[in-house]
Coordinates of C-alpha atoms in Angstrom, one line a residue:
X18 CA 23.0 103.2 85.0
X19 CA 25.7 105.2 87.2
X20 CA 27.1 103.9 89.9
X21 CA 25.3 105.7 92.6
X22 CA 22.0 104.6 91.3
X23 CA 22.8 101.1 91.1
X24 CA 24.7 100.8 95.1
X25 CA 21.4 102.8 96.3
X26 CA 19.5 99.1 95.3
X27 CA 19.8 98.0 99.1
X28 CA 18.0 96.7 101.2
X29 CA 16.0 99.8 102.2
X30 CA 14.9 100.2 98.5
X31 CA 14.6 97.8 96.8
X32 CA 11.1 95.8 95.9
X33 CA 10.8 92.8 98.1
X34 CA 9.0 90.9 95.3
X35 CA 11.8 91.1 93.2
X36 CA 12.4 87.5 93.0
X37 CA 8.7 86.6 93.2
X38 CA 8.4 89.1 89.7
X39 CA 11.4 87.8 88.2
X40 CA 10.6 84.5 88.9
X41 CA 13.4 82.6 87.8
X42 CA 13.4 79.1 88.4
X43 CA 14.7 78.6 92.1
X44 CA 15.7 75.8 94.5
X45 CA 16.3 76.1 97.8
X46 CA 18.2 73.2 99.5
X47 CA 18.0 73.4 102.9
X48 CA 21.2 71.2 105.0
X49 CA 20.3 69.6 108.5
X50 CA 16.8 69.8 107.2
X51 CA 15.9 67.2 110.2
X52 CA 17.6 69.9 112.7
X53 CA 15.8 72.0 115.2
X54 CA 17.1 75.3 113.4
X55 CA 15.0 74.1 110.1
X56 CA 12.2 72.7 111.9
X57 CA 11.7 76.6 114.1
X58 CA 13.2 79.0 111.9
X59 CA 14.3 78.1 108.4
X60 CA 10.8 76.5 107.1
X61 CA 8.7 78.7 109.5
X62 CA 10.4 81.7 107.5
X63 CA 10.2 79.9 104.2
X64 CA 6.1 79.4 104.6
X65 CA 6.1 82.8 105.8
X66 CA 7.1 84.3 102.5
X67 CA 5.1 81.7 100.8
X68 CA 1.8 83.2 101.8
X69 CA 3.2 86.8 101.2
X70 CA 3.9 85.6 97.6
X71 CA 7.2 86.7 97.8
X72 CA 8.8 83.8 96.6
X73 CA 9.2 83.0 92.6
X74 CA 6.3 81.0 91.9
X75 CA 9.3 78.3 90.0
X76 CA 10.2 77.5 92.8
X77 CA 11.7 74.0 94.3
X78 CA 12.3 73.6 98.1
X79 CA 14.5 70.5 99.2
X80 CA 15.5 69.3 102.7
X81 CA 19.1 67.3 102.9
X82 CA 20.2 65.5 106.2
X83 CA 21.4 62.2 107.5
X84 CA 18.5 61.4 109.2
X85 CA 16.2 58.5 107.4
X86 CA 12.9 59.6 106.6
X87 CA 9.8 59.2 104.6
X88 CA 8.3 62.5 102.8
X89 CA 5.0 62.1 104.9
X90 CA 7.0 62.1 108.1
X91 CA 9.5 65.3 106.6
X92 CA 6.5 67.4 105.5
X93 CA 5.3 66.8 108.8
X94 CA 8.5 67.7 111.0
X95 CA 8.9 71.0 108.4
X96 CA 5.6 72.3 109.1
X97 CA 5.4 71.3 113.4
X98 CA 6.2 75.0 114.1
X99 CA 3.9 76.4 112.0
X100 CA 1.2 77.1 114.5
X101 CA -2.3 75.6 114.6
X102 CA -3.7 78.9 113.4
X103 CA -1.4 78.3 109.3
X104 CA -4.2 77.9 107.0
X105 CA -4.5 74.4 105.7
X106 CA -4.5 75.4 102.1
X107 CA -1.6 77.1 102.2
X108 CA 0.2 74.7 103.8
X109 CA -0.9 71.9 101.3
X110 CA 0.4 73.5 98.3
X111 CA 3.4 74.9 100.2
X112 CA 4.4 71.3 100.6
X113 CA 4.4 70.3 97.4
X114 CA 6.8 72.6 97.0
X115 CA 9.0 70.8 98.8
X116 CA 11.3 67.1 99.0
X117 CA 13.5 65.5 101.0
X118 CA 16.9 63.5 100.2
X119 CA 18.4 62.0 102.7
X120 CA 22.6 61.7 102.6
X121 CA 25.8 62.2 104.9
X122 CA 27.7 65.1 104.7
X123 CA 31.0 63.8 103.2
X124 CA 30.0 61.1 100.6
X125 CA 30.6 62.2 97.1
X126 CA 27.9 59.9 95.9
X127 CA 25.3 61.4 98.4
X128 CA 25.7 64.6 96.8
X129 CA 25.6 63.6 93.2
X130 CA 22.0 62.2 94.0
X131 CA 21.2 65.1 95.4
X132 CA 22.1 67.1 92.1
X133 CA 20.0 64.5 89.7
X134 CA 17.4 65.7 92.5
X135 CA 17.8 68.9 91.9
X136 CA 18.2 69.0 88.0
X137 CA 14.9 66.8 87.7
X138 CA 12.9 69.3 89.7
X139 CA 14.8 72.0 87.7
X140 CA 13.4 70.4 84.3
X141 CA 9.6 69.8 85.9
X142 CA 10.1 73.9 86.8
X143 CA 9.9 74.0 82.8
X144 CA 13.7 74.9 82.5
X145 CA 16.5 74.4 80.7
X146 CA 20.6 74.5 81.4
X147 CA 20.6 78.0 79.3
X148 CA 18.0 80.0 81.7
X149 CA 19.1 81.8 84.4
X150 CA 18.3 79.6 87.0
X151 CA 18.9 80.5 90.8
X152 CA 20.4 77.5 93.3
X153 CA 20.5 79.1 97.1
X154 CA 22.5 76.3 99.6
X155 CA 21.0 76.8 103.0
X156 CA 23.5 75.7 105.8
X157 CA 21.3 74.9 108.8
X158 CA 23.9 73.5 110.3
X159 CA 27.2 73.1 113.1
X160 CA 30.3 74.2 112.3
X161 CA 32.0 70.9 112.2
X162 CA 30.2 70.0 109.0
X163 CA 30.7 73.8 106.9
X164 CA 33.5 73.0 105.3
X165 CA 32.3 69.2 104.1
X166 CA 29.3 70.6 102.9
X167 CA 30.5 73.2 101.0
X168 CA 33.2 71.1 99.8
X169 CA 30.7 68.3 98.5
X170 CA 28.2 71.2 96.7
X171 CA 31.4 72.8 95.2
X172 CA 32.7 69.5 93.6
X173 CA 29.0 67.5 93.1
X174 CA 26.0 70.0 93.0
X175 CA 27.7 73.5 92.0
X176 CA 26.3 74.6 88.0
X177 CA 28.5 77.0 87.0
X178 CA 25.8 78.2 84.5
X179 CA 23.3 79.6 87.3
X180 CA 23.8 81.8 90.1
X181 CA 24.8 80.6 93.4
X182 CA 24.7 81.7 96.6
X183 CA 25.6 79.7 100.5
X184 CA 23.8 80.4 103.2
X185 CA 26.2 79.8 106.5
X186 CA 24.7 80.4 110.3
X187 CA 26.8 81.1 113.1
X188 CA 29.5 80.5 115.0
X189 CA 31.7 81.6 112.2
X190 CA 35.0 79.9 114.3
X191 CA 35.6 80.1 117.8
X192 CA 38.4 82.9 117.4
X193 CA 40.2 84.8 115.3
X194 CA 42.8 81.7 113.7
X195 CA 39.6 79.5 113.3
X196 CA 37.3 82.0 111.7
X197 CA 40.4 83.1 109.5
X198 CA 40.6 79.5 108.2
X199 CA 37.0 79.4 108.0
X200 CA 37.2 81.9 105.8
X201 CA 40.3 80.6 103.8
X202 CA 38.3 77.1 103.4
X203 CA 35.1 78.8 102.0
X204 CA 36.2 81.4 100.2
X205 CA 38.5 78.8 98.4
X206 CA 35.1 77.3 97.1
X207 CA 33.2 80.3 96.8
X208 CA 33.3 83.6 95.6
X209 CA 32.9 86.3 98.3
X210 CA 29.7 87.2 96.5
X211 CA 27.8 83.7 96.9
X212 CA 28.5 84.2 100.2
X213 CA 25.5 85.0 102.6
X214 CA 26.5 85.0 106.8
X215 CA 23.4 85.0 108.6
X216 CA 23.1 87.0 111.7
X217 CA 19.5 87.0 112.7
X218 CA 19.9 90.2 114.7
X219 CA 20.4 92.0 111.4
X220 CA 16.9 90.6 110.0
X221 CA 15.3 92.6 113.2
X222 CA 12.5 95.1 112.4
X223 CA 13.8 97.8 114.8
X224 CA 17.8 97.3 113.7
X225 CA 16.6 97.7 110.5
X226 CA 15.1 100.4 111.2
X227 CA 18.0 102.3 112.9
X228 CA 19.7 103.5 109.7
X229 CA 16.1 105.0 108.3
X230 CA 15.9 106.5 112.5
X231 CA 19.7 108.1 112.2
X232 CA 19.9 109.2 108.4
X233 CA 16.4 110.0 107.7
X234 CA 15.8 112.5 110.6
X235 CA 18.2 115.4 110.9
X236 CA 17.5 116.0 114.9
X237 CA 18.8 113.0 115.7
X238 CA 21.9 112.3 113.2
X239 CA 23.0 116.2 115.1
X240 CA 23.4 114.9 118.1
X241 CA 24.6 111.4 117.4
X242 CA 28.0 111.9 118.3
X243 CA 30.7 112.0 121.5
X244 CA 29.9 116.0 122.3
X245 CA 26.5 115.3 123.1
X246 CA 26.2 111.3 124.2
X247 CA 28.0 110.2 127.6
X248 CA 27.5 106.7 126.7
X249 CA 25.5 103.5 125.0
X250 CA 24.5 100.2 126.2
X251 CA 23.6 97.0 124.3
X252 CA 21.3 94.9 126.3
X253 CA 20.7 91.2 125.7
X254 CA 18.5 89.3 128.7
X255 CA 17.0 85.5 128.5
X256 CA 14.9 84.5 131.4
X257 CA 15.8 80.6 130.8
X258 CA 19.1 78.9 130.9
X259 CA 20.7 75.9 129.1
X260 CA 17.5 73.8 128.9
X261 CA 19.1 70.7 128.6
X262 CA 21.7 71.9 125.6
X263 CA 24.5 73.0 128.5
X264 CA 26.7 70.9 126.8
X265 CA 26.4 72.1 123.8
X266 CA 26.8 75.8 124.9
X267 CA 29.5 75.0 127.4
X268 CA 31.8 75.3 123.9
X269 CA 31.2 78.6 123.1
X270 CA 29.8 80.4 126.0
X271 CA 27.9 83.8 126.0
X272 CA 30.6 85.7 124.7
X273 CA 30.9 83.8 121.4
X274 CA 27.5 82.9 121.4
X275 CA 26.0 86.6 121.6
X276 CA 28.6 89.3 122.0
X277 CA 31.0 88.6 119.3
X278 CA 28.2 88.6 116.3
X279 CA 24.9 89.6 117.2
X280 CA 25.8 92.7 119.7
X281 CA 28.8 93.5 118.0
X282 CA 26.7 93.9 114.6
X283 CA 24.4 96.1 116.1
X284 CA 27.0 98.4 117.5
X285 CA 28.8 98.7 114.2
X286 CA 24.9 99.5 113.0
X287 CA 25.1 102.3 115.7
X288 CA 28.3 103.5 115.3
X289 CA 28.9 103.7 112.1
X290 CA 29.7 106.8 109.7
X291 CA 26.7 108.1 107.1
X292 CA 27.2 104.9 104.1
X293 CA 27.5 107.1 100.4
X294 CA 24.9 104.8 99.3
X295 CA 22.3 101.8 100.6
X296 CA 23.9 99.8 98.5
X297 CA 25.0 96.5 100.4
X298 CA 29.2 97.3 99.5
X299 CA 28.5 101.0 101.1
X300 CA 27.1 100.4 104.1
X301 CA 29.5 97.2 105.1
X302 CA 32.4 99.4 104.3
X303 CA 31.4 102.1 107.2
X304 CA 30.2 99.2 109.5
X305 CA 33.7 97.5 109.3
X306 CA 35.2 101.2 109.4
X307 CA 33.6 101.1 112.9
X308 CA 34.6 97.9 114.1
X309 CA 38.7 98.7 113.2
X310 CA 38.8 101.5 115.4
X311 CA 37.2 99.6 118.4
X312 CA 40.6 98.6 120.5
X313 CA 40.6 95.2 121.7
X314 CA 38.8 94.3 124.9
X315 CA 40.6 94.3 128.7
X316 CA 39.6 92.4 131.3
X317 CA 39.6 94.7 133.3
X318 CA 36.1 96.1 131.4
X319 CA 35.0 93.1 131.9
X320 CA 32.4 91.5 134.2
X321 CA 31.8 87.0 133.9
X322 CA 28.9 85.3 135.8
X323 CA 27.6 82.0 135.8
X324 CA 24.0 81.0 136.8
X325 CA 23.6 78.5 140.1
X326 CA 20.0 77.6 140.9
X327 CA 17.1 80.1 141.6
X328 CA 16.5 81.1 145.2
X329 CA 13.7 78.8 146.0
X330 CA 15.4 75.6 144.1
X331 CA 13.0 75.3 141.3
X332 CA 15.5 76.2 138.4
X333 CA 18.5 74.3 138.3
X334 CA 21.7 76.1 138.3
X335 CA 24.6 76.2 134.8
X336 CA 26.5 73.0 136.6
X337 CA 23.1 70.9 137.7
X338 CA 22.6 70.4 133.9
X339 CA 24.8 66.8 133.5
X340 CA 26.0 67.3 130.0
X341 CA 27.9 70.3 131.8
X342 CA 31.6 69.9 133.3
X343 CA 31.4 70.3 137.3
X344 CA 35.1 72.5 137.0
X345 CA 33.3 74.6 133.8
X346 CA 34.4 78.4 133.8
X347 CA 32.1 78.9 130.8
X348 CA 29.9 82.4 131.5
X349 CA 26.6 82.4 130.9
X350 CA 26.5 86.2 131.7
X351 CA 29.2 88.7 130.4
X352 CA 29.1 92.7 130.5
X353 CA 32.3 94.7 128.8
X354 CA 33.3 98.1 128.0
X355 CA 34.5 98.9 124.3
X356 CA 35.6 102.1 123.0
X357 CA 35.3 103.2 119.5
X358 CA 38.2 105.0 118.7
X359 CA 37.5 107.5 116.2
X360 CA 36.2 111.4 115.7
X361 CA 32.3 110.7 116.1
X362 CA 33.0 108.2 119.3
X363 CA 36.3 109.1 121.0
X364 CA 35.9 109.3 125.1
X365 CA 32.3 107.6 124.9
X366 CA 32.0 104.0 126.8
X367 CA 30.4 101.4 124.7
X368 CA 28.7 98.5 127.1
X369 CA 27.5 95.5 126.1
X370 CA 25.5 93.0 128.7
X371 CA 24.2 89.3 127.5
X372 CA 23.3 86.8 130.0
X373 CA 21.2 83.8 130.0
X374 CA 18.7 82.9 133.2
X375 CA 17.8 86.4 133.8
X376 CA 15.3 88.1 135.6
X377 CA 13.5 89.4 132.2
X378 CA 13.1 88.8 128.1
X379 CA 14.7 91.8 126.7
X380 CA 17.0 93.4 124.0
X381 CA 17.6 96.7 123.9
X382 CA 19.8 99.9 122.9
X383 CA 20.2 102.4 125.5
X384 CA 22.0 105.7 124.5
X385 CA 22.2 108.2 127.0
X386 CA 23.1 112.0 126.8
X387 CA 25.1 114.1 128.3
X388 CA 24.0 116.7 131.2
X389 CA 22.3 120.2 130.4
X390 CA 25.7 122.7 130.3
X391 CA 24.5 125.9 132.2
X392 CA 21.2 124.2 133.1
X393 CA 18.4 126.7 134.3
X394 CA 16.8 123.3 135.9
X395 CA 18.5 121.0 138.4
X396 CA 20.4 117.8 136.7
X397 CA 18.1 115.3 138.3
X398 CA 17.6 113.3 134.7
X399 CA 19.6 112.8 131.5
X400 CA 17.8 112.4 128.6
X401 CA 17.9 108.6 126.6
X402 CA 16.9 107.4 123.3
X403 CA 15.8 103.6 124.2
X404 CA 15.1 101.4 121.3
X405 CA 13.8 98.5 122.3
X406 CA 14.1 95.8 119.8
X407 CA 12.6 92.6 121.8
X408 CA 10.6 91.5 122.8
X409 CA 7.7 94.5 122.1
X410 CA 9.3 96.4 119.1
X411 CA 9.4 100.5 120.4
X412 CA 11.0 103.4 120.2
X413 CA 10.9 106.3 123.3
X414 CA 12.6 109.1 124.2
X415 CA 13.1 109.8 128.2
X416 CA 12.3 113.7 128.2
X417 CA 11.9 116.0 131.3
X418 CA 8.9 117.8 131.1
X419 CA 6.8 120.2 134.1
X420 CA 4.2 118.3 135.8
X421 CA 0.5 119.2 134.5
X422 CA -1.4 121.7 136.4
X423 CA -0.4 124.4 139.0
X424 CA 2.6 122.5 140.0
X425 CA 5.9 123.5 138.6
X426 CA 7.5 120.2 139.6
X427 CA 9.7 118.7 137.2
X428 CA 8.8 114.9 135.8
X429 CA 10.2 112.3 133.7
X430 CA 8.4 111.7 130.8
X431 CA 8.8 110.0 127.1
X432 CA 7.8 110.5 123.4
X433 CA 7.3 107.0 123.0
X434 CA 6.9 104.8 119.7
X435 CA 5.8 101.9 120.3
X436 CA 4.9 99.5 117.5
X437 CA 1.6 97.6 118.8
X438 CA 0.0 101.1 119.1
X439 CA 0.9 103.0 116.1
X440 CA 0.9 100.5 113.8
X441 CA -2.2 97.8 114.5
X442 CA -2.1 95.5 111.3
X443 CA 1.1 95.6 110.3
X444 CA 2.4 91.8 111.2
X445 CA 6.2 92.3 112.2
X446 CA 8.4 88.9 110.2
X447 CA 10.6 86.8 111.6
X448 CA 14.1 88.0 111.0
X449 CA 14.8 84.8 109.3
X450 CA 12.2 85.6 106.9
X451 CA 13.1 88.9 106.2
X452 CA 17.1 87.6 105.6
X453 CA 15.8 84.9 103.5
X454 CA 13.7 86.8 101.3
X455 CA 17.6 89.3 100.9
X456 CA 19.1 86.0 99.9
X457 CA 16.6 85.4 96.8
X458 CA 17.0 88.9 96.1
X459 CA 21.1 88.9 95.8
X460 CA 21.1 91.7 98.4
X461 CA 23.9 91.3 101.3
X462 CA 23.4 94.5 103.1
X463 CA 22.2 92.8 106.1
X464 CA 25.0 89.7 106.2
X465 CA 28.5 89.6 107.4
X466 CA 31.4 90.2 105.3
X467 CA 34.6 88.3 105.8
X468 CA 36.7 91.6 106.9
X469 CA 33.8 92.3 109.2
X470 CA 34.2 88.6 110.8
X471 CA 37.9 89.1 111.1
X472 CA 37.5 92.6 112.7
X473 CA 34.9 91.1 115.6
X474 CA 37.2 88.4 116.4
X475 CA 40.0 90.3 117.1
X476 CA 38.4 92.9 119.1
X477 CA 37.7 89.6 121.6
X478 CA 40.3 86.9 121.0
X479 CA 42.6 88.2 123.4
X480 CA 40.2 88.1 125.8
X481 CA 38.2 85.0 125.3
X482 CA 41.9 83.6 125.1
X483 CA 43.1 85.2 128.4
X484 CA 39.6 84.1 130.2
X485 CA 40.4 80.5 129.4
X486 CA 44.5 80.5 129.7
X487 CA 44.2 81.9 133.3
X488 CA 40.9 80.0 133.9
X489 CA 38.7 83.8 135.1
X490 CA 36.3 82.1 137.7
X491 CA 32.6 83.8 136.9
X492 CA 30.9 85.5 139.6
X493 CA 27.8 83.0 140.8
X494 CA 23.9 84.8 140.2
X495 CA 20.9 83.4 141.4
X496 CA 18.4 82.2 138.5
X497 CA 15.8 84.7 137.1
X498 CA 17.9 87.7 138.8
X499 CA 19.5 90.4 137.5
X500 CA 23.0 89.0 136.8
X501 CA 26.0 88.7 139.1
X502 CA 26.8 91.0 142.5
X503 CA 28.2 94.4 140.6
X504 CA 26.3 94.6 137.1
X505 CA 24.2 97.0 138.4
X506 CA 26.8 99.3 139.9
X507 CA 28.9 98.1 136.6
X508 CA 27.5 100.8 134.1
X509 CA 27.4 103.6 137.2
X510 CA 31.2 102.6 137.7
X511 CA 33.0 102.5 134.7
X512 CA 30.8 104.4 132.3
X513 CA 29.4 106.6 134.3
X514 CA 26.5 106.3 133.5
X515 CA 23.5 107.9 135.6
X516 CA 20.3 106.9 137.0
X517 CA 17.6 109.1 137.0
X518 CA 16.2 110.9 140.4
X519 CA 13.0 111.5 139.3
X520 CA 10.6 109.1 139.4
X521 CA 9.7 107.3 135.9
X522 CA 8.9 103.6 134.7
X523 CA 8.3 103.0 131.3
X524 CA 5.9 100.4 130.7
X525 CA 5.5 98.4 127.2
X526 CA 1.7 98.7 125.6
X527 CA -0.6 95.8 126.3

């Protein structure tokens, strides 16, 4: 097979019941199985592709942790988010699936009883050492532990005779030197290959969608460049804070916690050049093409808030929360400026916004065009592209149009996609769900590469590293507002971006 036929396997192409139709004998462990990431996301999405029969039907499921616990009381932690409506058939034989070992993270012995575990299940799977077995390592875990963990599999549970492949969640360090040795630790272990870094963001229906939107369609892919966009902004809003967990996130702070990896990844998606192929090596090569002409952060492009309580006192503010420091700096709202230094992007302002306790649930890309040249109509509107990718997946274009009738007003309109409306059956995954199934299909198209990692932390080390050095007071913002005093003006400011003068409001489907 030539080489362009086999890269063009990605993630766009190929069958999602590969691994269900190849069925080699699988076993998923899944670390920190007693966690609140396993118990909402990792078995949720697990079940999810149960009932889809996309998983190999040989298949073995195993939950590792600290924690103490009888297989009655893990079967019923694993399945408490699946909802009330999960079908208690499915459920049933999904469990039996699965079993739980409990161990520390750093005991040699621990980890050689989980390998009997998993080479008994492996035999009862009606295998032997000479198939081609599959052995996925599912770190739902913190950072503290990832090098332990891996440590332990490589030296106690690693079979040299299957394939293997780690699973690591984010943070992936806290800067650039920590995510380097992160990097030097693992890949000491592992081959780059084995290696799967999950961002969820990359599992989303509507970024995964925005390479079929840019290369599929020849109207849009003509005018996705600096001569006719003015600029782009990445929008991440949560309408709750800390919940309880503010010291937790008082280590890592917005900026590390959602800018860094998830906005950053779907800039790069954006941004980046036409791939040669979808296969997974081709289109991480242009992404971290992309992210090595985007010049370090200033702060100067840079806007910091913190959350204080809500207006009427019945949301605590970032600092009420005791687990917090009372002197902490930590922002729980941050909007920069980037600019992508290259042919397609040079001169166009790149914003991204992320802020917790917010007046509204939303993520969205917002790319907005340039003014008509020579217009025969006044400049009252710009045109946008807005692809809004949560919480109601659509799609819509902002398009001036002549108000109906006798009137030759003009009005704000929009071709609009949205999801709920076009498509009625179709039940959108969980991102975690859709990466998990890539995992069991070898495919690393949507998962960060090392370079890619070390590219993202350089772009913001200096600054995250400056913020904390000169200790950058965040601007205070009521909860359930719009951020801090200036955001709004922010984008007007220092992109230039323009709000429209005619009246328009966009409103999601029911």
């Amino acid at each position: 097979m030539s080489k362009s036929s086999t890269s063009s396997q990605g993630s766009l192409t190929c069958g999602l019941d590969r691994a269900a139709k190849e069925n080699k004998p699988t076993t998923i462990v899944v670390f920190g199985a007693s966690g609140d990431l396993a118990k909402k996301k990792t078995f949720p999405a697990l079940f999810h592709l149960y009932q889809r029969k996309l998983l190999p039907s040989r298949i073995s499921i195993i939950g590792y942790a600290r924690t103490q616990m009888s297989s009655k009381e893990f079967h019923k932690r694993a399945t408490s988010a699946f909802g009330s409506d999960a079908d208690t058939t499915s459920v049933e034989d999904f469990l039996k699936l699965c079993t739980y070992v409990s161990g520390k993270y750093d005991v040699p012995e621990d980890f050689q009883a989980l390998r009997t575990e998993i080479e008994k299940r492996e035999q009862a799977l009606e295998c032997d050492t000479s198939s081609d077995r599959v052995r996925v390592y599912y770190m739902a875990l913190p950072p503290s532990v990832f090098v332990d963990v891996a440590t332990q599999i490589k030296h106690n549970v690693y079979d040299g005779s299957c394939t293997n492949r780690v699973v690591i969640e984010k943070p992936f360090g806290h800067d650039l030197e920590s995510s380097r040795t992160l990097s030097t630790d693992i890949g000491a272990l592992f081959d780059e290959s084995e290696v799967f870094r999950i961002d969820h963001y990359l599992g989303k229906e509507m970024v995964k969608n925005i390479l079929t939107l840019r290369f599929a369609n020849v109207f849009y892919e003509a005018v996705w460049n600096r001569h006719y966009i003015s600029n782009v902004q990445i929008t991440f809003k949560e309408p709750f804070g800390t919940e309880g967990r503010g010291g937790y996130f008082d280590q890592f702070g917005m900026i590390r916690d959602v800018m860094q990896n998830h906005l950053l990844q779907v800039l790069s998606i954006v941004a980046m050049n036409q791939p040669e192929s979808l296969g997974a090596e081709d289109v991480r090569d242009r992404k971290t093409e992309v992210l090595r002409r985007i010049l370090p952060i200033q702060l100067e492009d840079t806007l910091l808030g913190q959350y204080v309580a809500s207006a009427d006192g019945s949301k605590p503010g970032y600092k009420d929360d005791s687990t917090v420091p009372q002197d902490s700096i930590t922002p729980t709202f941050a909007q920069c400026v980037l600019h992508v230094d290259n042919d397609r992007w040079r001169g166009v302002p790149w914003v991204i916004k992320a802020g917790k306790a917010l007046n509204e649930a939303k993520m969205l890309i917002r790319i907005q065009y340039k003014d008509m040249p020579n217009a025969l109509f006044p400049n009252l509107a710009r045109n946008e592209l807005v692809i809004q990718v949560s919480p109601k997946e659509s799609m819509y274009i902002k398009t001036i149009v002549k108000e109906p009738g006798l009137s030759t007003n003009l009005a704000m309109s929009e071709l609009d996609l949205s999801y709920k409306t076009r498509y009625h059956d179709v039940n959108i995954p969980d991102a975690y769900a859709t990466l998990i199934l890539d995992v069991l299909n070898g495919d690393h198209s949507n998962f960060v590469r090392s370079d890619e990692l070390d590219e993202a932390w350089r772009i913001f080390t200096p600054l995250l590293h400056q913020i904390e050095k000169e200790r950058i007071a965040p601007k205070p913002y009521e909860y359930g507002s719009r951020g801090p005093e200036g955001a709004y003006q922010f984008v007007e400011d220092r992109v230039g971006y323009k709000r429209t003068e005619l009246e328009y409001h966009w409103e999601a489907p029911k």
